């Protein structure tokens, strides 16, 4: 996209809250925001937890739970069915047109709260962390925190590998890339504890291997947001016990072989909902969150 054009995936405004994509232009000084184009990309049924990643200059990939039509996990064509979907889109660099390219249902289990988080492995390979049963191909049908890789080739989306990395529900997944084949995932487990794990994933997505895991908070770690600060420093924002806002830091080498917690501090005593954090420079992060009232 152009430097002043942005793409947003969100629930729509009608009674059923379907999935929508919209483009916006924002002036360089932030003084003006203009919606340019919009597309409802799912059926008229609630769409939850979209995770959006840019593929190339004009193509994007979104993971979400909702009602859609496209190709099922077994290769058959389906229409208007619920499940866990991956879709690709073409968006002109100026944001004037949004076109849906392909939709693939990888899991038909009706868990409407998968807490999707996508990360780019390379231009045609993507990794997804989500909570579900993996009722797809292969049919595993086991509750858990899942990681799957997908390849995109000529508009065709194919599941490449899968790993059940947690054996019960997992929540609030947040991915970052450590190096060429190492990835870091922060999430909350079924006991509300905060966890960080590292994985190796080759460029073709053919395998997923867990390397290390750390339970860094034994009380509560909701609404997780993870960023990479420098080559081996990571920062997690979450809501802790008593609805306080907390930030923790970690040291992780590029191969993901160890995870060391450095410090954890409370930054707010009046809630820390829906954290979204980015790194500004080598020692500064910017955090937005929902606070008291």
PDB file of C-alpha atoms in Angstrom:
ATOM      1  CA  UNK A   1       0.000   0.000   0.000  1.00  0.00           C
ATOM      2  CA  UNK A   2       0.965   3.666  -0.281  1.00  0.00           C
ATOM      3  CA  UNK A   3       2.615   5.185   2.782  1.00  0.00           C
ATOM      4  CA  UNK A   4      -0.567   7.007   3.769  1.00  0.00           C
ATOM      5  CA  UNK A   5      -3.020   4.156   3.076  1.00  0.00           C
ATOM      6  CA  UNK A   6      -4.072   1.596   5.702  1.00  0.00           C
ATOM      7  CA  UNK A   7      -6.247  -1.540   5.797  1.00  0.00           C
ATOM      8  CA  UNK A   8      -8.469  -2.551   8.739  1.00  0.00           C
ATOM      9  CA  UNK A   9     -10.316  -5.854   9.370  1.00  0.00           C
ATOM     10  CA  UNK A  10     -13.246  -5.590  11.800  1.00  0.00           C
ATOM     11  CA  UNK A  11     -16.788  -6.638  12.676  1.00  0.00           C
ATOM     12  CA  UNK A  12     -19.432  -4.800  10.657  1.00  0.00           C
ATOM     13  CA  UNK A  13     -22.218  -2.697  12.093  1.00  0.00           C
ATOM     14  CA  UNK A  14     -25.346  -4.621  11.185  1.00  0.00           C
ATOM     15  CA  UNK A  15     -27.177  -6.823  13.686  1.00  0.00           C
ATOM     16  CA  UNK A  16     -25.146  -9.954  12.881  1.00  0.00           C
ATOM     17  CA  UNK A  17     -21.668  -8.334  12.932  1.00  0.00           C
ATOM     18  CA  UNK A  18     -20.170  -9.830   9.747  1.00  0.00           C
ATOM     19  CA  UNK A  19     -16.543  -9.429   8.666  1.00  0.00           C
ATOM     20  CA  UNK A  20     -15.503  -6.231   6.911  1.00  0.00           C
ATOM     21  CA  UNK A  21     -12.351  -4.785   5.382  1.00  0.00           C
ATOM     22  CA  UNK A  22     -11.924  -1.038   4.939  1.00  0.00           C
ATOM     23  CA  UNK A  23      -9.140   1.138   3.587  1.00  0.00           C
ATOM     24  CA  UNK A  24      -8.285   4.564   4.952  1.00  0.00           C
ATOM     25  CA  UNK A  25      -5.975   7.383   3.957  1.00  0.00           C
ATOM     26  CA  UNK A  26      -4.299   9.339   6.739  1.00  0.00           C
ATOM     27  CA  UNK A  27      -2.423  12.588   6.205  1.00  0.00           C
ATOM     28  CA  UNK A  28       1.256  12.557   7.109  1.00  0.00           C
ATOM     29  CA  UNK A  29       0.606  14.836  10.090  1.00  0.00           C
ATOM     30  CA  UNK A  30      -2.376  12.756  11.235  1.00  0.00           C
ATOM     31  CA  UNK A  31      -4.792  15.653  10.803  1.00  0.00           C
ATOM     32  CA  UNK A  32      -7.231  13.850   8.501  1.00  0.00           C
ATOM     33  CA  UNK A  33      -8.589  10.284   8.240  1.00  0.00           C
ATOM     34  CA  UNK A  34     -10.683   9.331   5.206  1.00  0.00           C
ATOM     35  CA  UNK A  35     -12.359   5.986   4.515  1.00  0.00           C
ATOM     36  CA  UNK A  36     -11.754   5.061   0.878  1.00  0.00           C
ATOM     37  CA  UNK A  37     -13.332   1.634   0.259  1.00  0.00           C
ATOM     38  CA  UNK A  38     -15.078  -1.114   2.213  1.00  0.00           C
ATOM     39  CA  UNK A  39     -15.951  -4.776   1.603  1.00  0.00           C
ATOM     40  CA  UNK A  40     -18.107  -7.191   3.628  1.00  0.00           C
ATOM     41  CA  UNK A  41     -16.077 -10.355   3.193  1.00  0.00           C
ATOM     42  CA  UNK A  42     -18.175 -12.903   5.135  1.00  0.00           C
ATOM     43  CA  UNK A  43     -21.831 -13.934   5.184  1.00  0.00           C
ATOM     44  CA  UNK A  44     -24.391 -12.307   7.459  1.00  0.00           C
ATOM     45  CA  UNK A  45     -23.205 -14.039  10.604  1.00  0.00           C
ATOM     46  CA  UNK A  46     -20.895 -12.927  13.379  1.00  0.00           C
ATOM     47  CA  UNK A  47     -17.185 -12.786  12.465  1.00  0.00           C
ATOM     48  CA  UNK A  48     -14.711 -13.036  15.356  1.00  0.00           C
ATOM     49  CA  UNK A  49     -11.004 -12.475  15.976  1.00  0.00           C
ATOM     50  CA  UNK A  50      -9.690 -11.419  12.566  1.00  0.00           C
ATOM     51  CA  UNK A  51      -5.906 -11.400  12.213  1.00  0.00           C
ATOM     52  CA  UNK A  52      -4.588  -9.506   9.190  1.00  0.00           C
ATOM     53  CA  UNK A  53      -1.116  -9.755   7.606  1.00  0.00           C
ATOM     54  CA  UNK A  54       0.266  -8.105   4.462  1.00  0.00           C
ATOM     55  CA  UNK A  55       1.579 -10.635   1.941  1.00  0.00           C
ATOM     56  CA  UNK A  56       2.962  -8.459  -0.865  1.00  0.00           C
ATOM     57  CA  UNK A  57       2.489  -4.860  -1.959  1.00  0.00           C
ATOM     58  CA  UNK A  58      -1.138  -5.453  -2.916  1.00  0.00           C
ATOM     59  CA  UNK A  59      -2.163  -8.787  -1.345  1.00  0.00           C
ATOM     60  CA  UNK A  60      -3.292  -9.586   2.205  1.00  0.00           C
ATOM     61  CA  UNK A  61      -4.295 -12.629   4.235  1.00  0.00           C
ATOM     62  CA  UNK A  62      -6.858 -12.776   7.062  1.00  0.00           C
ATOM     63  CA  UNK A  63      -7.629 -15.545   9.568  1.00  0.00           C
ATOM     64  CA  UNK A  64     -11.030 -15.419  11.297  1.00  0.00           C
ATOM     65  CA  UNK A  65     -13.981 -17.379  12.637  1.00  0.00           C
ATOM     66  CA  UNK A  66     -17.245 -16.796  10.801  1.00  0.00           C
ATOM     67  CA  UNK A  67     -19.631 -17.806   8.031  1.00  0.00           C
ATOM     68  CA  UNK A  68     -18.179 -17.914   4.546  1.00  0.00           C
ATOM     69  CA  UNK A  69     -18.067 -19.692   1.191  1.00  0.00           C
ATOM     70  CA  UNK A  70     -15.076 -21.166  -0.574  1.00  0.00           C
ATOM     71  CA  UNK A  71     -12.997 -24.335  -0.372  1.00  0.00           C
ATOM     72  CA  UNK A  72     -13.344 -26.737   2.540  1.00  0.00           C
ATOM     73  CA  UNK A  73     -10.433 -28.524   4.224  1.00  0.00           C
ATOM     74  CA  UNK A  74     -11.030 -31.584   2.012  1.00  0.00           C
ATOM     75  CA  UNK A  75     -11.016 -29.620  -1.241  1.00  0.00           C
ATOM     76  CA  UNK A  76     -14.775 -29.492  -1.839  1.00  0.00           C
ATOM     77  CA  UNK A  77     -16.655 -26.273  -2.588  1.00  0.00           C
ATOM     78  CA  UNK A  78     -18.891 -25.048   0.261  1.00  0.00           C
ATOM     79  CA  UNK A  79     -21.318 -22.163   0.639  1.00  0.00           C
ATOM     80  CA  UNK A  80     -22.439 -20.236   3.716  1.00  0.00           C
ATOM     81  CA  UNK A  81     -20.886 -22.436   6.396  1.00  0.00           C
ATOM     82  CA  UNK A  82     -19.408 -21.542   9.790  1.00  0.00           C
ATOM     83  CA  UNK A  83     -15.882 -22.386  10.843  1.00  0.00           C
ATOM     84  CA  UNK A  84     -12.286 -21.240  10.993  1.00  0.00           C
ATOM     85  CA  UNK A  85     -11.291 -19.577   7.736  1.00  0.00           C
ATOM     86  CA  UNK A  86      -8.254 -18.189   5.935  1.00  0.00           C
ATOM     87  CA  UNK A  87      -8.909 -15.740   3.078  1.00  0.00           C
ATOM     88  CA  UNK A  88      -6.743 -13.720   0.735  1.00  0.00           C
ATOM     89  CA  UNK A  89      -7.485 -10.302  -0.787  1.00  0.00           C
ATOM     90  CA  UNK A  90      -6.075  -7.931  -3.355  1.00  0.00           C
ATOM     91  CA  UNK A  91      -6.110  -4.255  -2.378  1.00  0.00           C
ATOM     92  CA  UNK A  92      -4.913  -1.549  -4.755  1.00  0.00           C
ATOM     93  CA  UNK A  93      -2.014   0.477  -3.317  1.00  0.00           C
ATOM     94  CA  UNK A  94      -4.193   3.604  -3.139  1.00  0.00           C
ATOM     95  CA  UNK A  95      -6.909   1.658  -1.280  1.00  0.00           C
ATOM     96  CA  UNK A  96      -9.573   2.352  -3.907  1.00  0.00           C
ATOM     97  CA  UNK A  97     -10.540  -1.309  -4.506  1.00  0.00           C
ATOM     98  CA  UNK A  98     -10.694  -4.452  -2.344  1.00  0.00           C
ATOM     99  CA  UNK A  99     -11.145  -7.837  -4.054  1.00  0.00           C
ATOM    100  CA  UNK A 100     -11.543 -11.169  -2.322  1.00  0.00           C
ATOM    101  CA  UNK A 101      -9.388 -13.855  -3.960  1.00  0.00           C
ATOM    102  CA  UNK A 102      -9.762 -17.174  -2.110  1.00  0.00           C
ATOM    103  CA  UNK A 103     -11.285 -18.577   1.106  1.00  0.00           C
ATOM    104  CA  UNK A 104     -10.259 -21.818   2.809  1.00  0.00           C
ATOM    105  CA  UNK A 105     -11.981 -23.432   5.832  1.00  0.00           C
ATOM    106  CA  UNK A 106      -9.319 -25.323   7.765  1.00  0.00           C
ATOM    107  CA  UNK A 107     -11.382 -26.313  10.857  1.00  0.00           C
ATOM    108  CA  UNK A 108     -15.170 -26.670  10.992  1.00  0.00           C
ATOM    109  CA  UNK A 109     -15.462 -26.802  14.791  1.00  0.00           C
ATOM    110  CA  UNK A 110     -17.775 -24.024  16.019  1.00  0.00           C
ATOM    111  CA  UNK A 111     -15.518 -22.287  18.522  1.00  0.00           C
ATOM    112  CA  UNK A 112     -16.331 -18.645  17.862  1.00  0.00           C
ATOM    113  CA  UNK A 113     -13.480 -17.406  20.106  1.00  0.00           C
ATOM    114  CA  UNK A 114     -10.287 -18.782  18.522  1.00  0.00           C
ATOM    115  CA  UNK A 115      -8.085 -15.791  19.449  1.00  0.00           C
ATOM    116  CA  UNK A 116      -6.407 -15.922  16.039  1.00  0.00           C
ATOM    117  CA  UNK A 117      -2.890 -14.614  15.507  1.00  0.00           C
ATOM    118  CA  UNK A 118      -1.197 -14.825  12.093  1.00  0.00           C
ATOM    119  CA  UNK A 119       2.504 -14.315  11.371  1.00  0.00           C
ATOM    120  CA  UNK A 120       4.274 -14.163   8.020  1.00  0.00           C
ATOM    121  CA  UNK A 121       6.924 -16.832   7.416  1.00  0.00           C
ATOM    122  CA  UNK A 122       7.671 -15.716   3.846  1.00  0.00           C
ATOM    123  CA  UNK A 123       5.665 -14.309   0.913  1.00  0.00           C
ATOM    124  CA  UNK A 124       3.767 -17.559   0.371  1.00  0.00           C
ATOM    125  CA  UNK A 125       3.846 -19.174   3.851  1.00  0.00           C
ATOM    126  CA  UNK A 126       1.980 -18.110   7.013  1.00  0.00           C
ATOM    127  CA  UNK A 127       1.617 -19.507  10.527  1.00  0.00           C
ATOM    128  CA  UNK A 128      -1.591 -19.303  12.569  1.00  0.00           C
ATOM    129  CA  UNK A 129      -2.037 -19.755  16.325  1.00  0.00           C
ATOM    130  CA  UNK A 130      -5.626 -20.398  17.412  1.00  0.00           C
ATOM    131  CA  UNK A 131      -7.842 -22.391  19.790  1.00  0.00           C
ATOM    132  CA  UNK A 132      -9.995 -25.144  18.302  1.00  0.00           C
ATOM    133  CA  UNK A 133     -10.424 -28.867  17.769  1.00  0.00           C
ATOM    134  CA  UNK A 134      -8.721 -29.232  14.370  1.00  0.00           C
ATOM    135  CA  UNK A 135     -11.711 -30.802  12.672  1.00  0.00           C
ATOM    136  CA  UNK A 136     -10.226 -30.647   9.231  1.00  0.00           C
ATOM    137  CA  UNK A 137      -7.785 -32.657   7.147  1.00  0.00           C
ATOM    138  CA  UNK A 138      -6.417 -34.590   8.878  1.00  0.00           C
ATOM    139  CA  UNK A 139      -9.370 -34.928  11.273  1.00  0.00           C
ATOM    140  CA  UNK A 140      -7.809 -34.791  14.757  1.00  0.00           C
ATOM    141  CA  UNK A 141     -10.760 -33.607  16.876  1.00  0.00           C
ATOM    142  CA  UNK A 142      -8.773 -32.698  19.993  1.00  0.00           C
ATOM    143  CA  UNK A 143      -9.324 -29.538  22.015  1.00  0.00           C
ATOM    144  CA  UNK A 144      -6.207 -27.443  22.269  1.00  0.00           C
ATOM    145  CA  UNK A 145      -4.020 -24.544  21.342  1.00  0.00           C
ATOM    146  CA  UNK A 146      -3.062 -25.208  17.723  1.00  0.00           C
ATOM    147  CA  UNK A 147      -0.455 -23.868  15.355  1.00  0.00           C
ATOM    148  CA  UNK A 148      -0.920 -24.396  11.629  1.00  0.00           C
ATOM    149  CA  UNK A 149       1.056 -23.330   8.595  1.00  0.00           C
ATOM    150  CA  UNK A 150      -0.485 -22.459   5.244  1.00  0.00           C
ATOM    151  CA  UNK A 151       0.995 -21.912   1.805  1.00  0.00           C
ATOM    152  CA  UNK A 152      -0.567 -19.612  -0.768  1.00  0.00           C
ATOM    153  CA  UNK A 153       0.190 -20.331  -4.419  1.00  0.00           C
ATOM    154  CA  UNK A 154      -1.627 -18.674  -7.280  1.00  0.00           C
ATOM    155  CA  UNK A 155      -4.659 -17.944  -5.114  1.00  0.00           C
ATOM    156  CA  UNK A 156      -4.817 -21.502  -3.711  1.00  0.00           C
ATOM    157  CA  UNK A 157      -4.509 -21.840   0.073  1.00  0.00           C
ATOM    158  CA  UNK A 158      -3.123 -25.164   1.362  1.00  0.00           C
ATOM    159  CA  UNK A 159      -2.563 -26.340   4.918  1.00  0.00           C
ATOM    160  CA  UNK A 160       1.053 -27.474   5.246  1.00  0.00           C
ATOM    161  CA  UNK A 161       1.639 -28.577   8.875  1.00  0.00           C
ATOM    162  CA  UNK A 162      -0.009 -28.530  12.275  1.00  0.00           C
ATOM    163  CA  UNK A 163       0.980 -28.830  15.943  1.00  0.00           C
ATOM    164  CA  UNK A 164      -1.139 -29.111  19.085  1.00  0.00           C
ATOM    165  CA  UNK A 165       1.189 -27.177  21.358  1.00  0.00           C
ATOM    166  CA  UNK A 166      -1.238 -26.881  24.306  1.00  0.00           C
ATOM    167  CA  UNK A 167      -3.644 -29.650  25.329  1.00  0.00           C
ATOM    168  CA  UNK A 168      -6.506 -27.450  26.531  1.00  0.00           C
ATOM    169  CA  UNK A 169      -7.906 -24.062  25.549  1.00  0.00           C
ATOM    170  CA  UNK A 170      -5.422 -21.271  24.910  1.00  0.00           C
ATOM    171  CA  UNK A 171      -6.315 -17.588  24.636  1.00  0.00           C
ATOM    172  CA  UNK A 172      -5.024 -14.175  23.502  1.00  0.00           C
ATOM    173  CA  UNK A 173      -2.331 -15.452  21.124  1.00  0.00           C
ATOM    174  CA  UNK A 174       0.294 -12.957  19.956  1.00  0.00           C
ATOM    175  CA  UNK A 175       3.107 -13.843  17.507  1.00  0.00           C
ATOM    176  CA  UNK A 176       6.441 -12.279  16.568  1.00  0.00           C
ATOM    177  CA  UNK A 177       9.334 -13.533  14.429  1.00  0.00           C
ATOM    178  CA  UNK A 178      12.713 -14.002  16.148  1.00  0.00           C
ATOM    179  CA  UNK A 179      14.852 -14.914  13.111  1.00  0.00           C
ATOM    180  CA  UNK A 180      14.517 -16.626   9.728  1.00  0.00           C
ATOM    181  CA  UNK A 181      12.960 -19.797  11.154  1.00  0.00           C
ATOM    182  CA  UNK A 182      12.253 -19.045  14.841  1.00  0.00           C
ATOM    183  CA  UNK A 183       8.997 -17.593  16.180  1.00  0.00           C
ATOM    184  CA  UNK A 184       7.818 -16.500  19.626  1.00  0.00           C
ATOM    185  CA  UNK A 185       4.232 -16.914  20.830  1.00  0.00           C
ATOM    186  CA  UNK A 186       2.693 -15.362  23.946  1.00  0.00           C
ATOM    187  CA  UNK A 187      -0.679 -16.610  25.178  1.00  0.00           C
ATOM    188  CA  UNK A 188      -2.856 -17.340  28.206  1.00  0.00           C
ATOM    189  CA  UNK A 189      -3.473 -20.958  29.136  1.00  0.00           C
ATOM    190  CA  UNK A 190      -6.642 -22.621  30.457  1.00  0.00           C
ATOM    191  CA  UNK A 191      -5.680 -21.716  34.046  1.00  0.00           C
ATOM    192  CA  UNK A 192      -5.353 -18.017  33.061  1.00  0.00           C
ATOM    193  CA  UNK A 193      -1.553 -18.228  33.416  1.00  0.00           C
ATOM    194  CA  UNK A 194       0.739 -16.314  31.084  1.00  0.00           C
ATOM    195  CA  UNK A 195       3.015 -18.353  28.833  1.00  0.00           C
ATOM    196  CA  UNK A 196       5.657 -17.718  26.185  1.00  0.00           C
ATOM    197  CA  UNK A 197       6.879 -20.425  23.815  1.00  0.00           C
ATOM    198  CA  UNK A 198       9.326 -20.560  20.911  1.00  0.00           C
ATOM    199  CA  UNK A 199       8.972 -22.598  17.724  1.00  0.00           C
ATOM    200  CA  UNK A 200      11.006 -23.368  14.627  1.00  0.00           C
ATOM    201  CA  UNK A 201       9.182 -23.193  11.302  1.00  0.00           C
ATOM    202  CA  UNK A 202      11.086 -23.529   7.998  1.00  0.00           C
ATOM    203  CA  UNK A 203      10.355 -21.154   5.130  1.00  0.00           C
ATOM    204  CA  UNK A 204       8.145 -23.692   3.351  1.00  0.00           C
ATOM    205  CA  UNK A 205       6.034 -24.289   6.498  1.00  0.00           C
ATOM    206  CA  UNK A 206       6.581 -28.046   6.241  1.00  0.00           C
ATOM    207  CA  UNK A 207       7.076 -28.549  10.001  1.00  0.00           C
ATOM    208  CA  UNK A 208       6.419 -26.869  13.362  1.00  0.00           C
ATOM    209  CA  UNK A 209       8.642 -27.716  16.341  1.00  0.00           C
ATOM    210  CA  UNK A 210       8.307 -26.324  19.851  1.00  0.00           C
ATOM    211  CA  UNK A 211      11.733 -25.379  21.251  1.00  0.00           C
ATOM    212  CA  UNK A 212      11.158 -23.814  24.684  1.00  0.00           C
ATOM    213  CA  UNK A 213       8.304 -22.678  26.917  1.00  0.00           C
ATOM    214  CA  UNK A 214       8.048 -20.510  30.019  1.00  0.00           C
ATOM    215  CA  UNK A 215       5.082 -20.014  32.358  1.00  0.00           C
ATOM    216  CA  UNK A 216       5.912 -16.420  33.242  1.00  0.00           C
ATOM    217  CA  UNK A 217       2.800 -15.436  35.233  1.00  0.00           C
ATOM    218  CA  UNK A 218       1.029 -17.971  37.479  1.00  0.00           C
ATOM    219  CA  UNK A 219      -1.948 -15.731  38.296  1.00  0.00           C
ATOM    220  CA  UNK A 220      -3.477 -14.142  35.185  1.00  0.00           C
ATOM    221  CA  UNK A 221      -2.362 -12.794  31.800  1.00  0.00           C
ATOM    222  CA  UNK A 222      -5.294 -11.773  29.599  1.00  0.00           C
ATOM    223  CA  UNK A 223      -5.423  -9.542  26.506  1.00  0.00           C
ATOM    224  CA  UNK A 224      -1.828 -10.377  25.575  1.00  0.00           C
ATOM    225  CA  UNK A 225       0.228  -8.242  23.195  1.00  0.00           C
ATOM    226  CA  UNK A 226       3.818  -9.218  22.334  1.00  0.00           C
ATOM    227  CA  UNK A 227       6.516  -7.170  20.577  1.00  0.00           C
ATOM    228  CA  UNK A 228      10.181  -7.677  19.760  1.00  0.00           C
ATOM    229  CA  UNK A 229      12.289  -4.801  21.078  1.00  0.00           C
ATOM    230  CA  UNK A 230      15.776  -5.756  19.856  1.00  0.00           C
ATOM    231  CA  UNK A 231      17.625  -8.897  18.743  1.00  0.00           C
ATOM    232  CA  UNK A 232      16.936 -10.782  21.987  1.00  0.00           C
ATOM    233  CA  UNK A 233      14.519  -8.638  24.018  1.00  0.00           C
ATOM    234  CA  UNK A 234      10.739  -9.093  24.024  1.00  0.00           C
ATOM    235  CA  UNK A 235       7.955  -7.225  25.791  1.00  0.00           C
ATOM    236  CA  UNK A 236       4.499  -8.520  26.771  1.00  0.00           C
ATOM    237  CA  UNK A 237       1.567  -6.366  27.892  1.00  0.00           C
ATOM    238  CA  UNK A 238      -1.379  -8.080  29.571  1.00  0.00           C
ATOM    239  CA  UNK A 239      -4.145  -7.644  32.113  1.00  0.00           C
ATOM    240  CA  UNK A 240      -3.157  -9.179  35.436  1.00  0.00           C
ATOM    241  CA  UNK A 241      -4.989 -10.239  38.581  1.00  0.00           C
ATOM    242  CA  UNK A 242      -7.393  -7.588  39.839  1.00  0.00           C
ATOM    243  CA  UNK A 243      -7.777  -6.167  36.316  1.00  0.00           C
ATOM    244  CA  UNK A 244      -4.492  -4.241  36.531  1.00  0.00           C
ATOM    245  CA  UNK A 245      -2.355  -3.447  33.520  1.00  0.00           C
ATOM    246  CA  UNK A 246       1.071  -5.105  33.511  1.00  0.00           C
ATOM    247  CA  UNK A 247       4.164  -5.230  31.282  1.00  0.00           C
ATOM    248  CA  UNK A 248       6.867  -7.919  31.389  1.00  0.00           C
ATOM    249  CA  UNK A 249      10.196  -8.226  29.565  1.00  0.00           C
ATOM    250  CA  UNK A 250      12.114 -11.320  28.444  1.00  0.00           C
ATOM    251  CA  UNK A 251      15.433 -12.315  26.936  1.00  0.00           C
ATOM    252  CA  UNK A 252      15.250 -14.906  24.140  1.00  0.00           C
ATOM    253  CA  UNK A 253      18.205 -15.774  21.878  1.00  0.00           C
ATOM    254  CA  UNK A 254      17.569 -15.854  18.144  1.00  0.00           C
ATOM    255  CA  UNK A 255      17.428 -19.654  18.082  1.00  0.00           C
ATOM    256  CA  UNK A 256      14.673 -19.657  20.734  1.00  0.00           C
ATOM    257  CA  UNK A 257      16.575 -22.143  22.883  1.00  0.00           C
ATOM    258  CA  UNK A 258      15.882 -20.377  26.202  1.00  0.00           C
ATOM    259  CA  UNK A 259      13.346 -17.901  27.590  1.00  0.00           C
ATOM    260  CA  UNK A 260      14.369 -15.768  30.573  1.00  0.00           C
ATOM    261  CA  UNK A 261      12.021 -13.377  32.340  1.00  0.00           C
ATOM    262  CA  UNK A 262      13.761 -10.096  33.206  1.00  0.00           C
ATOM    263  CA  UNK A 263      11.139  -7.995  34.979  1.00  0.00           C
ATOM    264  CA  UNK A 264       7.400  -7.406  35.330  1.00  0.00           C
ATOM    265  CA  UNK A 265       5.772  -4.140  36.409  1.00  0.00           C
ATOM    266  CA  UNK A 266       2.243  -2.809  36.910  1.00  0.00           C
ATOM    267  CA  UNK A 267       1.571   0.249  34.774  1.00  0.00           C
ATOM    268  CA  UNK A 268      -2.129   0.757  35.578  1.00  0.00           C
ATOM    269  CA  UNK A 269      -4.309  -0.028  38.593  1.00  0.00           C
ATOM    270  CA  UNK A 270      -7.545   0.481  36.648  1.00  0.00           C
ATOM    271  CA  UNK A 271      -7.782  -2.232  34.012  1.00  0.00           C
ATOM    272  CA  UNK A 272      -5.625  -3.294  31.104  1.00  0.00           C
ATOM    273  CA  UNK A 273      -8.131  -4.613  28.560  1.00  0.00           C
ATOM    274  CA  UNK A 274      -7.513  -5.100  24.804  1.00  0.00           C
ATOM    275  CA  UNK A 275      -3.820  -4.287  24.725  1.00  0.00           C
ATOM    276  CA  UNK A 276      -2.201  -3.342  21.426  1.00  0.00           C
ATOM    277  CA  UNK A 277       1.516  -2.555  21.518  1.00  0.00           C
ATOM    278  CA  UNK A 278       4.224  -1.645  19.006  1.00  0.00           C
ATOM    279  CA  UNK A 279       7.955  -1.016  19.334  1.00  0.00           C
ATOM    280  CA  UNK A 280       8.996   2.577  18.570  1.00  0.00           C
ATOM    281  CA  UNK A 281      12.775   2.182  18.878  1.00  0.00           C
ATOM    282  CA  UNK A 282      15.370  -0.009  20.622  1.00  0.00           C
ATOM    283  CA  UNK A 283      14.104   0.795  24.129  1.00  0.00           C
ATOM    284  CA  UNK A 284      10.617   2.311  23.730  1.00  0.00           C
ATOM    285  CA  UNK A 285       7.174   0.770  23.182  1.00  0.00           C
ATOM    286  CA  UNK A 286       3.795   2.392  22.634  1.00  0.00           C
ATOM    287  CA  UNK A 287       0.778   0.718  24.291  1.00  0.00           C
ATOM    288  CA  UNK A 288      -2.907   1.395  23.827  1.00  0.00           C
ATOM    289  CA  UNK A 289      -5.464  -0.284  26.078  1.00  0.00           C
ATOM    290  CA  UNK A 290      -8.929   0.084  27.550  1.00  0.00           C
ATOM    291  CA  UNK A 291      -8.760   1.449  31.095  1.00  0.00           C
ATOM    292  CA  UNK A 292     -11.225   2.300  33.847  1.00  0.00           C
ATOM    293  CA  UNK A 293     -14.664   3.465  32.537  1.00  0.00           C
TER     294      UNK A 293
END
